[in-house]
Tab-separated table of C-alpha atoms in Angstrom:
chain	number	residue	atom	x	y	z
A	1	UNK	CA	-36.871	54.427	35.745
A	2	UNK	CA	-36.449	58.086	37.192
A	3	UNK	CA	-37.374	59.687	33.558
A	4	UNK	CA	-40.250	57.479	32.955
A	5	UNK	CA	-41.423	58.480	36.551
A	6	UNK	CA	-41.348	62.426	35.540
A	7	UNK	CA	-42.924	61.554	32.199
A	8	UNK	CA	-46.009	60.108	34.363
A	9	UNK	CA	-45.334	62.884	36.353
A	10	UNK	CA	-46.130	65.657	32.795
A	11	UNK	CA	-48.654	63.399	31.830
A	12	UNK	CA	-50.727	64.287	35.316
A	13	UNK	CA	-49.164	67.780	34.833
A	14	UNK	CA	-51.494	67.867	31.395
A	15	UNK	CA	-54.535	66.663	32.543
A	16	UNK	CA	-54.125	69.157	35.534
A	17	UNK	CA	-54.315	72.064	33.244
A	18	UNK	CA	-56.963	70.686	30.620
A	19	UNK	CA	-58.829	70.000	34.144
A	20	UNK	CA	-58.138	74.166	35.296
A	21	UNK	CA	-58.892	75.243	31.675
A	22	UNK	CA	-62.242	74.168	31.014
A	23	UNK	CA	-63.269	73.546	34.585
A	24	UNK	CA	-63.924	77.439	34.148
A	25	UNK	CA	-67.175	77.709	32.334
A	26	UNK	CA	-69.141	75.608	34.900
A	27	UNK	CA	-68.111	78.091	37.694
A	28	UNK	CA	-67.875	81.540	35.588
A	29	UNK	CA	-71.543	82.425	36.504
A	30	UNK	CA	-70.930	81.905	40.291
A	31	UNK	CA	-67.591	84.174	40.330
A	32	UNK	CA	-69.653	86.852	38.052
A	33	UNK	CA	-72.366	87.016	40.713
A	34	UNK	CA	-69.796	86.962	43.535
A	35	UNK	CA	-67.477	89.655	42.334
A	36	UNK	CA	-69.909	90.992	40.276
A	37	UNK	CA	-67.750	90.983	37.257
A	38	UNK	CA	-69.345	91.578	33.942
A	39	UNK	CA	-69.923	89.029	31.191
A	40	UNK	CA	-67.075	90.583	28.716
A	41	UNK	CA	-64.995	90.728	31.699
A	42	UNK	CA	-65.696	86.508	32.483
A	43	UNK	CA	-64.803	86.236	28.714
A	44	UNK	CA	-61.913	87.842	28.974
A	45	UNK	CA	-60.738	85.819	31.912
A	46	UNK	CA	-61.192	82.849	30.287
A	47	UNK	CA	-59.391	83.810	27.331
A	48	UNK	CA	-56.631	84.865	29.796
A	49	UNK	CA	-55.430	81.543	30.051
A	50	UNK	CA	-54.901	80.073	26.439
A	51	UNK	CA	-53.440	82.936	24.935
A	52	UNK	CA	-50.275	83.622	27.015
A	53	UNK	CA	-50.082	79.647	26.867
A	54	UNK	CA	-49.745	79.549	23.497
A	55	UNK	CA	-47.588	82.571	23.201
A	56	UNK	CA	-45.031	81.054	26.012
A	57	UNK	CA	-45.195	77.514	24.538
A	58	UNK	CA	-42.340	77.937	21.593
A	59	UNK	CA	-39.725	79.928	23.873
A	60	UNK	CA	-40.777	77.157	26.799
A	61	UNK	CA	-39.994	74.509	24.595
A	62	UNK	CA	-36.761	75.405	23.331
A	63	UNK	CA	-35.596	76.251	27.008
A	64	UNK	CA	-36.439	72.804	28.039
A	65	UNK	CA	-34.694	71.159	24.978
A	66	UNK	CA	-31.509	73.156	26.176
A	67	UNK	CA	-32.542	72.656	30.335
A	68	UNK	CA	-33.388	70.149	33.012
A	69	UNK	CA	-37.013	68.907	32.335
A	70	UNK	CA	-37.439	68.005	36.167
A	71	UNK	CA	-36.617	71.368	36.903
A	72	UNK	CA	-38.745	73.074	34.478
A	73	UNK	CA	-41.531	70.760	35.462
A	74	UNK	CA	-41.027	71.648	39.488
A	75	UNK	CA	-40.402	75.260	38.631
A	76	UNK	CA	-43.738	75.162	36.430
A	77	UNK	CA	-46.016	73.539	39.142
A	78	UNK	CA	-45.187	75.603	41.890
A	79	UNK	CA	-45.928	79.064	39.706
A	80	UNK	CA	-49.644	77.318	38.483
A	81	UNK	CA	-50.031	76.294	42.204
A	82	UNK	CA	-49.412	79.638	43.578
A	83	UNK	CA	-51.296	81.419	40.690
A	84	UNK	CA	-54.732	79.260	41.340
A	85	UNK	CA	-54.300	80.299	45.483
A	86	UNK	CA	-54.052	83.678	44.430
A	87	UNK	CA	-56.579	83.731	41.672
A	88	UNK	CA	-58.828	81.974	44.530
A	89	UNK	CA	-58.561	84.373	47.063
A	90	UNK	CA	-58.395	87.608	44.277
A	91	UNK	CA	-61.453	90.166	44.856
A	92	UNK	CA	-60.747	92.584	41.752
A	93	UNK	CA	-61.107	91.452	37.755
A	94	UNK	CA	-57.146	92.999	37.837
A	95	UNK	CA	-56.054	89.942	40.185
A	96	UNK	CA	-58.115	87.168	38.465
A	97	UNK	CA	-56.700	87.946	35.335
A	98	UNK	CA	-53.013	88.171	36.424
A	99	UNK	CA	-53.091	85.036	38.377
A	100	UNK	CA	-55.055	82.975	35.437
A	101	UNK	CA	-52.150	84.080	32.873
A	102	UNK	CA	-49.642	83.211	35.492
A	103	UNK	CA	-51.490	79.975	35.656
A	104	UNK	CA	-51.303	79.557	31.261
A	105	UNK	CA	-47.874	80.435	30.879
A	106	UNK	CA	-46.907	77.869	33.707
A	107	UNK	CA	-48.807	75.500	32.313
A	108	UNK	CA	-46.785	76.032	29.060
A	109	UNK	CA	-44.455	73.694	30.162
A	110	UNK	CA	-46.366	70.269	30.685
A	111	UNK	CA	-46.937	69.393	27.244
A	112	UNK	CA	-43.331	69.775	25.970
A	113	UNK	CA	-41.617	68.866	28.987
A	114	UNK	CA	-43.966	65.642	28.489
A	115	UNK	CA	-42.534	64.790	24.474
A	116	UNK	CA	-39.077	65.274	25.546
A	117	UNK	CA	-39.559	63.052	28.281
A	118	UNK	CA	-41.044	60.236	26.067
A	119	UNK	CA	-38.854	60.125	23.707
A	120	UNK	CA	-36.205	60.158	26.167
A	121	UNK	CA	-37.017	57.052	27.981
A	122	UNK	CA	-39.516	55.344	25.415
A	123	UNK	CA	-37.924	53.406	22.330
A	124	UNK	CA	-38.592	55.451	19.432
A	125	UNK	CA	-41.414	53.124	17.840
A	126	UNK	CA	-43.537	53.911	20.751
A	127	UNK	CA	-42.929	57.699	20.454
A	128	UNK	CA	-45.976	58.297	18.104
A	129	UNK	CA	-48.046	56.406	20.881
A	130	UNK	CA	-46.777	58.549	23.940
A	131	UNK	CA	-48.219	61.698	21.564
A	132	UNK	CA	-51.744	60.060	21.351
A	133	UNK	CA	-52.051	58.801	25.101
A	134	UNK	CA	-50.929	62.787	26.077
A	135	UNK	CA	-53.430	64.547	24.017
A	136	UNK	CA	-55.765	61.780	24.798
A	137	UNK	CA	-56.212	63.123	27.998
A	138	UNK	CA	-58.002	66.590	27.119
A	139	UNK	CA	-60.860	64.435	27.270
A	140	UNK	CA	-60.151	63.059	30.690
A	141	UNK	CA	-59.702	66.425	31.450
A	142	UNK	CA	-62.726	68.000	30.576
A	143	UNK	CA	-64.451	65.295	32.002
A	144	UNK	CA	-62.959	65.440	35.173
A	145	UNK	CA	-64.252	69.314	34.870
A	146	UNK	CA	-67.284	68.613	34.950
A	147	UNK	CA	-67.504	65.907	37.495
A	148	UNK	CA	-65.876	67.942	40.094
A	149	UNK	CA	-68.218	71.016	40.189
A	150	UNK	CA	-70.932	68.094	40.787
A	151	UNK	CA	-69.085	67.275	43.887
A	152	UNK	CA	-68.761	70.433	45.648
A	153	UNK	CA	-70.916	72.861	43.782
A	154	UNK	CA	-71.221	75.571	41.085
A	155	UNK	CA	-71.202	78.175	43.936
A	156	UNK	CA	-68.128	76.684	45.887
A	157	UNK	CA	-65.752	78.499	43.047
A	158	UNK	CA	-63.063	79.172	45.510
A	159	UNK	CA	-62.957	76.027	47.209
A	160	UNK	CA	-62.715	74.695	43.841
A	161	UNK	CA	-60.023	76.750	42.740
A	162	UNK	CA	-57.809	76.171	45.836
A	163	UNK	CA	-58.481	72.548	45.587
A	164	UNK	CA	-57.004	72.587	42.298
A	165	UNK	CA	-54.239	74.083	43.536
A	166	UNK	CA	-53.312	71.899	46.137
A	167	UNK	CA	-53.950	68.869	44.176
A	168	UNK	CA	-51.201	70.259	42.063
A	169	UNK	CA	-49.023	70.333	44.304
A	170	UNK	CA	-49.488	66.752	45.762
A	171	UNK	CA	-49.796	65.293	42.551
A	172	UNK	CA	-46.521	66.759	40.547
A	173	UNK	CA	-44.417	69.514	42.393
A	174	UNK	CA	-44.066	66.897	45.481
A	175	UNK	CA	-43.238	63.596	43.613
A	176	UNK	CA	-41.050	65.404	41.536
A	177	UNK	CA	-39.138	67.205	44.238
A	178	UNK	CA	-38.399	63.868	45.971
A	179	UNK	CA	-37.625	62.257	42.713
A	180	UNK	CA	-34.559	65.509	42.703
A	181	UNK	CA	-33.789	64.728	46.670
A	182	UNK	CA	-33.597	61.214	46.175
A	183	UNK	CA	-31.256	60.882	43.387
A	184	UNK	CA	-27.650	60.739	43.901
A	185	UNK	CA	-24.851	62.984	44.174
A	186	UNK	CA	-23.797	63.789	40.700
A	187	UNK	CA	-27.462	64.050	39.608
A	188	UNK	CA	-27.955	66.615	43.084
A	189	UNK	CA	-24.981	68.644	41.235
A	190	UNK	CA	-26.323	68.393	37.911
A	191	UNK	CA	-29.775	69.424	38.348
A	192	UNK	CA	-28.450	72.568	39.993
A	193	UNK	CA	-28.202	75.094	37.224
A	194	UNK	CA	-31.478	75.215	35.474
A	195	UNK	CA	-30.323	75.513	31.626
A	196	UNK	CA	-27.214	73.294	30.248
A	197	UNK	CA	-23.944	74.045	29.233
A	198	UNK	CA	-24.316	75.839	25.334
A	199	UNK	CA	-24.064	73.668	22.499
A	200	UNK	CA	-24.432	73.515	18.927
A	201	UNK	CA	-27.402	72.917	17.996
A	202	UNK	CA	-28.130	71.294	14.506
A	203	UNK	CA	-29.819	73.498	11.812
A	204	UNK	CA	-33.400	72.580	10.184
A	205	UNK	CA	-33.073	70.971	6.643
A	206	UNK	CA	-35.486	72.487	3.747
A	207	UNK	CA	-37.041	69.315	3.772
A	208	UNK	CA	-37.390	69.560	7.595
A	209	UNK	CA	-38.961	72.996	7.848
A	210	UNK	CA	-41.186	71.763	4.898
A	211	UNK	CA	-42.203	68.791	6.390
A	212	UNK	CA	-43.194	70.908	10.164
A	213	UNK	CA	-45.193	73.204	8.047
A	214	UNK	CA	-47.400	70.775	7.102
A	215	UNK	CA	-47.542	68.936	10.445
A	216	UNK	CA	-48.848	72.696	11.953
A	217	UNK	CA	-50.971	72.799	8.995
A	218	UNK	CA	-52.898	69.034	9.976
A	219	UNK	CA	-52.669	69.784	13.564
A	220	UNK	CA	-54.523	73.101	13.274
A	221	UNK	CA	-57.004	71.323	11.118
A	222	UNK	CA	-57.809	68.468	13.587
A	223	UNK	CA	-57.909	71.230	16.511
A	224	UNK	CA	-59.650	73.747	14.546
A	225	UNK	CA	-62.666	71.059	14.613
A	226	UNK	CA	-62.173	70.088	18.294
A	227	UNK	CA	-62.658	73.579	19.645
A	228	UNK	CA	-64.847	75.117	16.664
A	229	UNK	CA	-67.419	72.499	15.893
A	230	UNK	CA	-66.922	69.346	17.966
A	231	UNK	CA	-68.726	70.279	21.317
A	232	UNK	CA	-71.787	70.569	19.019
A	233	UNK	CA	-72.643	73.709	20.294
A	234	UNK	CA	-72.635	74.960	16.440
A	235	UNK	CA	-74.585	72.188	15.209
A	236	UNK	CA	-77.374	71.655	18.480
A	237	UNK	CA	-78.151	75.682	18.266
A	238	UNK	CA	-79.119	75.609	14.490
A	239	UNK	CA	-80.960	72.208	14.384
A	240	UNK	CA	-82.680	72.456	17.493
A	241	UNK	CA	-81.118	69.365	19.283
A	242	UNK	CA	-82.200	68.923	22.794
A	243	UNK	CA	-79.826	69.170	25.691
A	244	UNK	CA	-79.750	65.347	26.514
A	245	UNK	CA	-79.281	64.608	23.209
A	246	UNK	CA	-76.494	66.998	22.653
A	247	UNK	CA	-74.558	66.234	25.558
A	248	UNK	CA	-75.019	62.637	24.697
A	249	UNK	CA	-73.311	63.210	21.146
A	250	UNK	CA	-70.767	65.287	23.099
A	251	UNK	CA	-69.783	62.445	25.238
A	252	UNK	CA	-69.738	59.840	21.987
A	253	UNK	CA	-67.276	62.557	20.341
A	254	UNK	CA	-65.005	62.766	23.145
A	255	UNK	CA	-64.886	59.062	23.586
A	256	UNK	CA	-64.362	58.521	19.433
A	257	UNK	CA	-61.705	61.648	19.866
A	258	UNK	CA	-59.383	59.212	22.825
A	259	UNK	CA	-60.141	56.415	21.033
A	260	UNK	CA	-58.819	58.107	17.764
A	261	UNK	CA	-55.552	59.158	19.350
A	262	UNK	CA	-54.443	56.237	21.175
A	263	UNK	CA	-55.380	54.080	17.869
A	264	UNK	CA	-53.730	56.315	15.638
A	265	UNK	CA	-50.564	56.649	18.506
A	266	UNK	CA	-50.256	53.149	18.555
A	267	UNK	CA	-50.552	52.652	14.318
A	268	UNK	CA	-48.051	55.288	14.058
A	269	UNK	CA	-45.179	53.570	15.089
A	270	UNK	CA	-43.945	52.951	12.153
A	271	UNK	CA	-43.484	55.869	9.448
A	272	UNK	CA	-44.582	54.092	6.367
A	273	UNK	CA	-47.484	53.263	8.206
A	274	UNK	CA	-48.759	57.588	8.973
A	275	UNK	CA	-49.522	58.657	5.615
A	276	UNK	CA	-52.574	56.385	4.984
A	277	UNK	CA	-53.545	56.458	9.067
A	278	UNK	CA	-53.952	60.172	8.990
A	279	UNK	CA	-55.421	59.972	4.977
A	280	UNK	CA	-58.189	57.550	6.724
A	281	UNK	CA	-58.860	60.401	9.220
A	282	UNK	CA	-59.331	63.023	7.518
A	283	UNK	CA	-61.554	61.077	5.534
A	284	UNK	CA	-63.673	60.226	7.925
A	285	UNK	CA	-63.887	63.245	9.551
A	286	UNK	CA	-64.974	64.524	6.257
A	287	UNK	CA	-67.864	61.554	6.170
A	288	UNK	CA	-68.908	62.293	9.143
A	289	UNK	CA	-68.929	65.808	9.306
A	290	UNK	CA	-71.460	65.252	6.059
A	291	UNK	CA	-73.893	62.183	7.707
A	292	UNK	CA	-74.365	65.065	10.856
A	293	UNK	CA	-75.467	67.742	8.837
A	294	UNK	CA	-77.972	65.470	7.210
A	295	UNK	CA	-81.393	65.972	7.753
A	296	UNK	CA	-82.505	62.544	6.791
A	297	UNK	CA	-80.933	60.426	9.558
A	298	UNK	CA	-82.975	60.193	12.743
A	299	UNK	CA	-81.551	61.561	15.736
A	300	UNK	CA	-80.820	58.147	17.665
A	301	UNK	CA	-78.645	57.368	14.870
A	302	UNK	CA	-76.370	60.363	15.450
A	303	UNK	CA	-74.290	58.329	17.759
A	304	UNK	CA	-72.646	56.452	15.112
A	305	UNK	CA	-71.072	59.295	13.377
A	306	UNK	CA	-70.303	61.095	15.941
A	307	UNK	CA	-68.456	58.748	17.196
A	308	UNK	CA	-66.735	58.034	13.763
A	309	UNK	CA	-65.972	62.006	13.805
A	310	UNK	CA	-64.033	61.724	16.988
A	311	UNK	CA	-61.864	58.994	15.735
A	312	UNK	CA	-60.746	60.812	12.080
A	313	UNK	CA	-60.052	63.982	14.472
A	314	UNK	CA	-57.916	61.666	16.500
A	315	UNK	CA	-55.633	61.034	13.430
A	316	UNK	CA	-53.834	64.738	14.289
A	317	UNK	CA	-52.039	63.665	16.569
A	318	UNK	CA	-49.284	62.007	14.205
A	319	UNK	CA	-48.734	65.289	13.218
A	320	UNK	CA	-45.890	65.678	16.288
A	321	UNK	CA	-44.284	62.232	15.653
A	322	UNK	CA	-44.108	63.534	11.960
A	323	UNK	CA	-42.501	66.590	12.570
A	324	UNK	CA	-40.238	65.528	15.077
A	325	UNK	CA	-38.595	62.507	13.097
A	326	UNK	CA	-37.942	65.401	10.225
A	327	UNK	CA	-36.075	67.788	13.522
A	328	UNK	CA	-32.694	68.112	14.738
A	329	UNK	CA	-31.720	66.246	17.239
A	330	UNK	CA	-32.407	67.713	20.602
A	331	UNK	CA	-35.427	70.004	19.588
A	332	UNK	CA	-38.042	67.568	20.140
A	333	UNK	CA	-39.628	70.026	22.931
A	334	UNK	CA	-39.083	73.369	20.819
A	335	UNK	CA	-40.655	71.040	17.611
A	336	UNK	CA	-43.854	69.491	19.808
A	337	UNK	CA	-44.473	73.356	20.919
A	338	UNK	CA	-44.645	74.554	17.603
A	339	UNK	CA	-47.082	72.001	16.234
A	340	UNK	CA	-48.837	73.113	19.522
A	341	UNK	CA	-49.632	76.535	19.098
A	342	UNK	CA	-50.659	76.187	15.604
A	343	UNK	CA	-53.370	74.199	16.539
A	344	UNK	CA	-54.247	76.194	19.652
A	345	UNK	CA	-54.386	79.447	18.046
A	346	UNK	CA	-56.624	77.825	15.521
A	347	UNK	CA	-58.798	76.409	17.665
A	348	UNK	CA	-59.402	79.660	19.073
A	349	UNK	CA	-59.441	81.189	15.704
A	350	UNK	CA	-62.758	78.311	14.717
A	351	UNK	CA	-64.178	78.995	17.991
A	352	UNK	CA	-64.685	82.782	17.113
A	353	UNK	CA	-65.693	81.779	13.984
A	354	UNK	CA	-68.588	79.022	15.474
A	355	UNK	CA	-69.793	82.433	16.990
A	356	UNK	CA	-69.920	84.300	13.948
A	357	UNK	CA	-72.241	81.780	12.221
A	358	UNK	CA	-74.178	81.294	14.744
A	359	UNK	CA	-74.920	85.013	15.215
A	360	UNK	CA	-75.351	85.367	11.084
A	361	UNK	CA	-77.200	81.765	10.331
A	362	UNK	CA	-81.630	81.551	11.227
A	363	UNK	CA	-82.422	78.711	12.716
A	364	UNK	CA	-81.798	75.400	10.793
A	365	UNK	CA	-79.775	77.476	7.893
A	366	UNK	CA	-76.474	75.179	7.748
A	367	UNK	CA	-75.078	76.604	4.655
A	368	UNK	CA	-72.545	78.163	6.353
A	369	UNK	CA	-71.277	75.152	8.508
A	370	UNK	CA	-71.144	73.427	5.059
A	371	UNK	CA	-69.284	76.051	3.151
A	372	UNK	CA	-66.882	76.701	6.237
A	373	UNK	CA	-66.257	73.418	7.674
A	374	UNK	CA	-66.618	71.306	4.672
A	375	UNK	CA	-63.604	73.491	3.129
A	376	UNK	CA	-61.458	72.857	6.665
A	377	UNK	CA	-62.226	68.778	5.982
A	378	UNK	CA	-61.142	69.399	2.198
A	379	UNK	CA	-58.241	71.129	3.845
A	380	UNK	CA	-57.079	68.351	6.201
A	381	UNK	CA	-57.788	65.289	3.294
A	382	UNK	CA	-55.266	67.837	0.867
A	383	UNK	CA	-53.220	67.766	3.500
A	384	UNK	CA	-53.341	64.052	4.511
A	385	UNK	CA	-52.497	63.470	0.899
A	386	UNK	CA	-49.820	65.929	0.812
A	387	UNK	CA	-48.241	64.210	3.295
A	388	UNK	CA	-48.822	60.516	2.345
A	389	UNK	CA	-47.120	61.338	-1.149
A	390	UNK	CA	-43.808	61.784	0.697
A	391	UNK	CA	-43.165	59.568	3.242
A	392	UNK	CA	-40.680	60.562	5.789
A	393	UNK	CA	-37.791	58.430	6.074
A	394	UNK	CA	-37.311	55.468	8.592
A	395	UNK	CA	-34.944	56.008	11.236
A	396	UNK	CA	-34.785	53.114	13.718
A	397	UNK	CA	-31.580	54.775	15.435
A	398	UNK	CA	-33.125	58.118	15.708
A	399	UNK	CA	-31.252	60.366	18.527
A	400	UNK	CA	-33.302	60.919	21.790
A	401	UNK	CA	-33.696	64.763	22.428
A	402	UNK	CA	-30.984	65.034	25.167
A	403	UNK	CA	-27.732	64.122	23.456
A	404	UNK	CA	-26.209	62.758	27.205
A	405	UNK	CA	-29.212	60.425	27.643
A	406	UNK	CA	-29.253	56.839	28.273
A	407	UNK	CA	-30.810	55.204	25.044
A	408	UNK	CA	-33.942	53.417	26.349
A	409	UNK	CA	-34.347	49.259	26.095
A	410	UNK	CA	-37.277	47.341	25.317
């Protein structure tokens, strides 16, 4: 019961830092008028915060695999609390930056600490869904980004700021603390040192390594389209698409994008079943991808595959129930963060490249989207296939990622 309390625990821990990470953009122009900071220097503090997360996240999981998640997790919110009260109250570009890359790299740990959890206290079968309800919640996040700002104000940045810092610490570093003070005595004496004792830890297979290639490979296809075309920025710039009707497709995505990874969580329970789930997916997103950059269908009708492009994006999330049925036992964290950064570093990568064509491409010219994102959708159906053609084997007894934990029961 403690465990699956500090996996809710991560799970608010995520949405907290999708919430901080693109709450950003609706309060940039307020800081930049305040401080007076630049517009490459507001780019570069909002690039501040994915990169050292990404950097941090393979080293972060492996230390947690070897660690005490509820420490980590403690640890983790204090830092990102106490970075988002300093980069509130910071009057120089120097201290915003500092504080926001304290605030990525602390953030580093939710989203590992959160797998190893699962599959700690969830029976394996349901592993797959934990994944898709966890990612799920970028959207909740970047909703709850913009609702907030609507609340208190674009100009209110620091009040903002602070507020998500305290909610932080009310909402994770708290519960979890009691959840330490509350156990009992051989857990207080436990939890004291903040890595475990050494041990040997199992060596990757061929197969294995193989088989996390390609889930880094899917994953940075199905993020490569959530950060480089799927806010429709690309696609409402070169066909004209009126605000209302671009945030209204924005919304549909998002929606089809949950929708995609819970349903493709909860189909991916069982192995045999993955293959043709994420083949479907990529499929679709390939369909869809092709009925939006139609000129024939009328606008109203947009909806439909937008929302169908969400759901095939969705599919990447069985890329980290995939790779970590074909890991060692007890690097489930170290295996999740992997997968991670792939697709975070190329959804930075496609985001740069959204701004390319836009800056290269007239008005209504989608030749490039075509070209470019029609080869990424070839990409992720090769890849789909790939994987479908060699099923990973089923393992109904599979090891949870702490070798001393108590297996879970239905």
């Amino acid at each position: 019961m403690r465990d699956r309390l500090l996996w809710l625990f991560s799970l608010l821990f995520v949405l907290w830092l999708v919430w901080v990470e693109t709450g950003f953009q609706y309060y940039e122009r307020a800081l930049g008028t305040d401080l007076l900071v630049r517009p490459a220097g507001l780019a570069l503090i909002a690039g501040s915060f994915l990169v050292p997360y990404g950097l941090v996240q393979v080293p972060v999981g492996r230390l947690i695999d070897r660690g005490r998640v509820e420490l980590w997790l403690l640890l983790a919110a204090l830092v990102a609390a106490s970075c988002s009260v300093v980069f509130a109250r910071s009057e120089t570009l120097m201290g915003l930056l500092l504080s926001r890359i304290g605030t990525g790299m602390a953030c580093a740990v939710a989203f590992p600490a959160s797998a190893v959890l699962a599959r700690r206290t969830l029976p394996t079968h349901r592993f797959a869904l934990a994944m898709g309800c966890t990612d799920a919640l970028v959207g909740l996040g970047a909703a709850l980004a913009a609702l907030v700002p609507l609340l208190l104000g674009r100009s209110a940045w620091r009040g903002l700021v602070l507020l998500q810092g305290l909610s932080l610490l009310l909402v994770v570093a708290l519960p979890v603390l009691l959840l330490g003070v509350c156990s009992n005595g051989r857990a207080r004496v436990e939890s004291l040192p903040i890595s475990a004792s050494v041990v040997n830890v199992p060596r990757w297979s061929r197969g294995g390594v193989l088989r996390l290639i390609q889930c880094c490979l899917l994953y940075a296809w199905g993020l490569g389209f959530v950060f480089g075309m799927a806010q429709y920025g690309l696609l409402s710039t070169l066909k004209g698409w009126s605000s209302p009707l671009m945030e209204g497709l924005t919304l549909t995505m998002s929606i089809g994008l949950m929708v995609g990874m819970v349903g493709s969580g909860a189909l991916g329970g069982r192995p045999q079943r993955r293959g043709r789930v994420l083949l479907l997916g990529t499929l679709l997103t390939l369909l869809s991808l092709l009925l939006l950059l139609a000129s024939w269908i009328p606008q109203p009708l947009l909806q439909l595959p937008a929302l169908t492009f969400g759901i095939g994006m969705g599919s990447a999330v069985l890329a980290f129930p995939i790779a970590e049925a074909s890991a060692p036992a007890g690097q489930t964290a170290m295996t999740v963060s992997i997968v991670n950064t792939c697709g975070t570093l190329m959804g930075g990568v496609m985001t740069v490249v959204s701004g390319l064509i836009l800056q290269a491409s007239p008005s209504g010219d989608l030749s490039l989207v075509l070209v470019i994102y029609g080869a990424l959708a070839l990409f992720g159906v090769a890849m789909a296939g790939w994987i479908s053609l060699n099923p990973e084997p089923v393992d109904a007894a599979a090891i949870p990622s702490r070798p001393d934990a108590v297996p879970s029961r239905e």
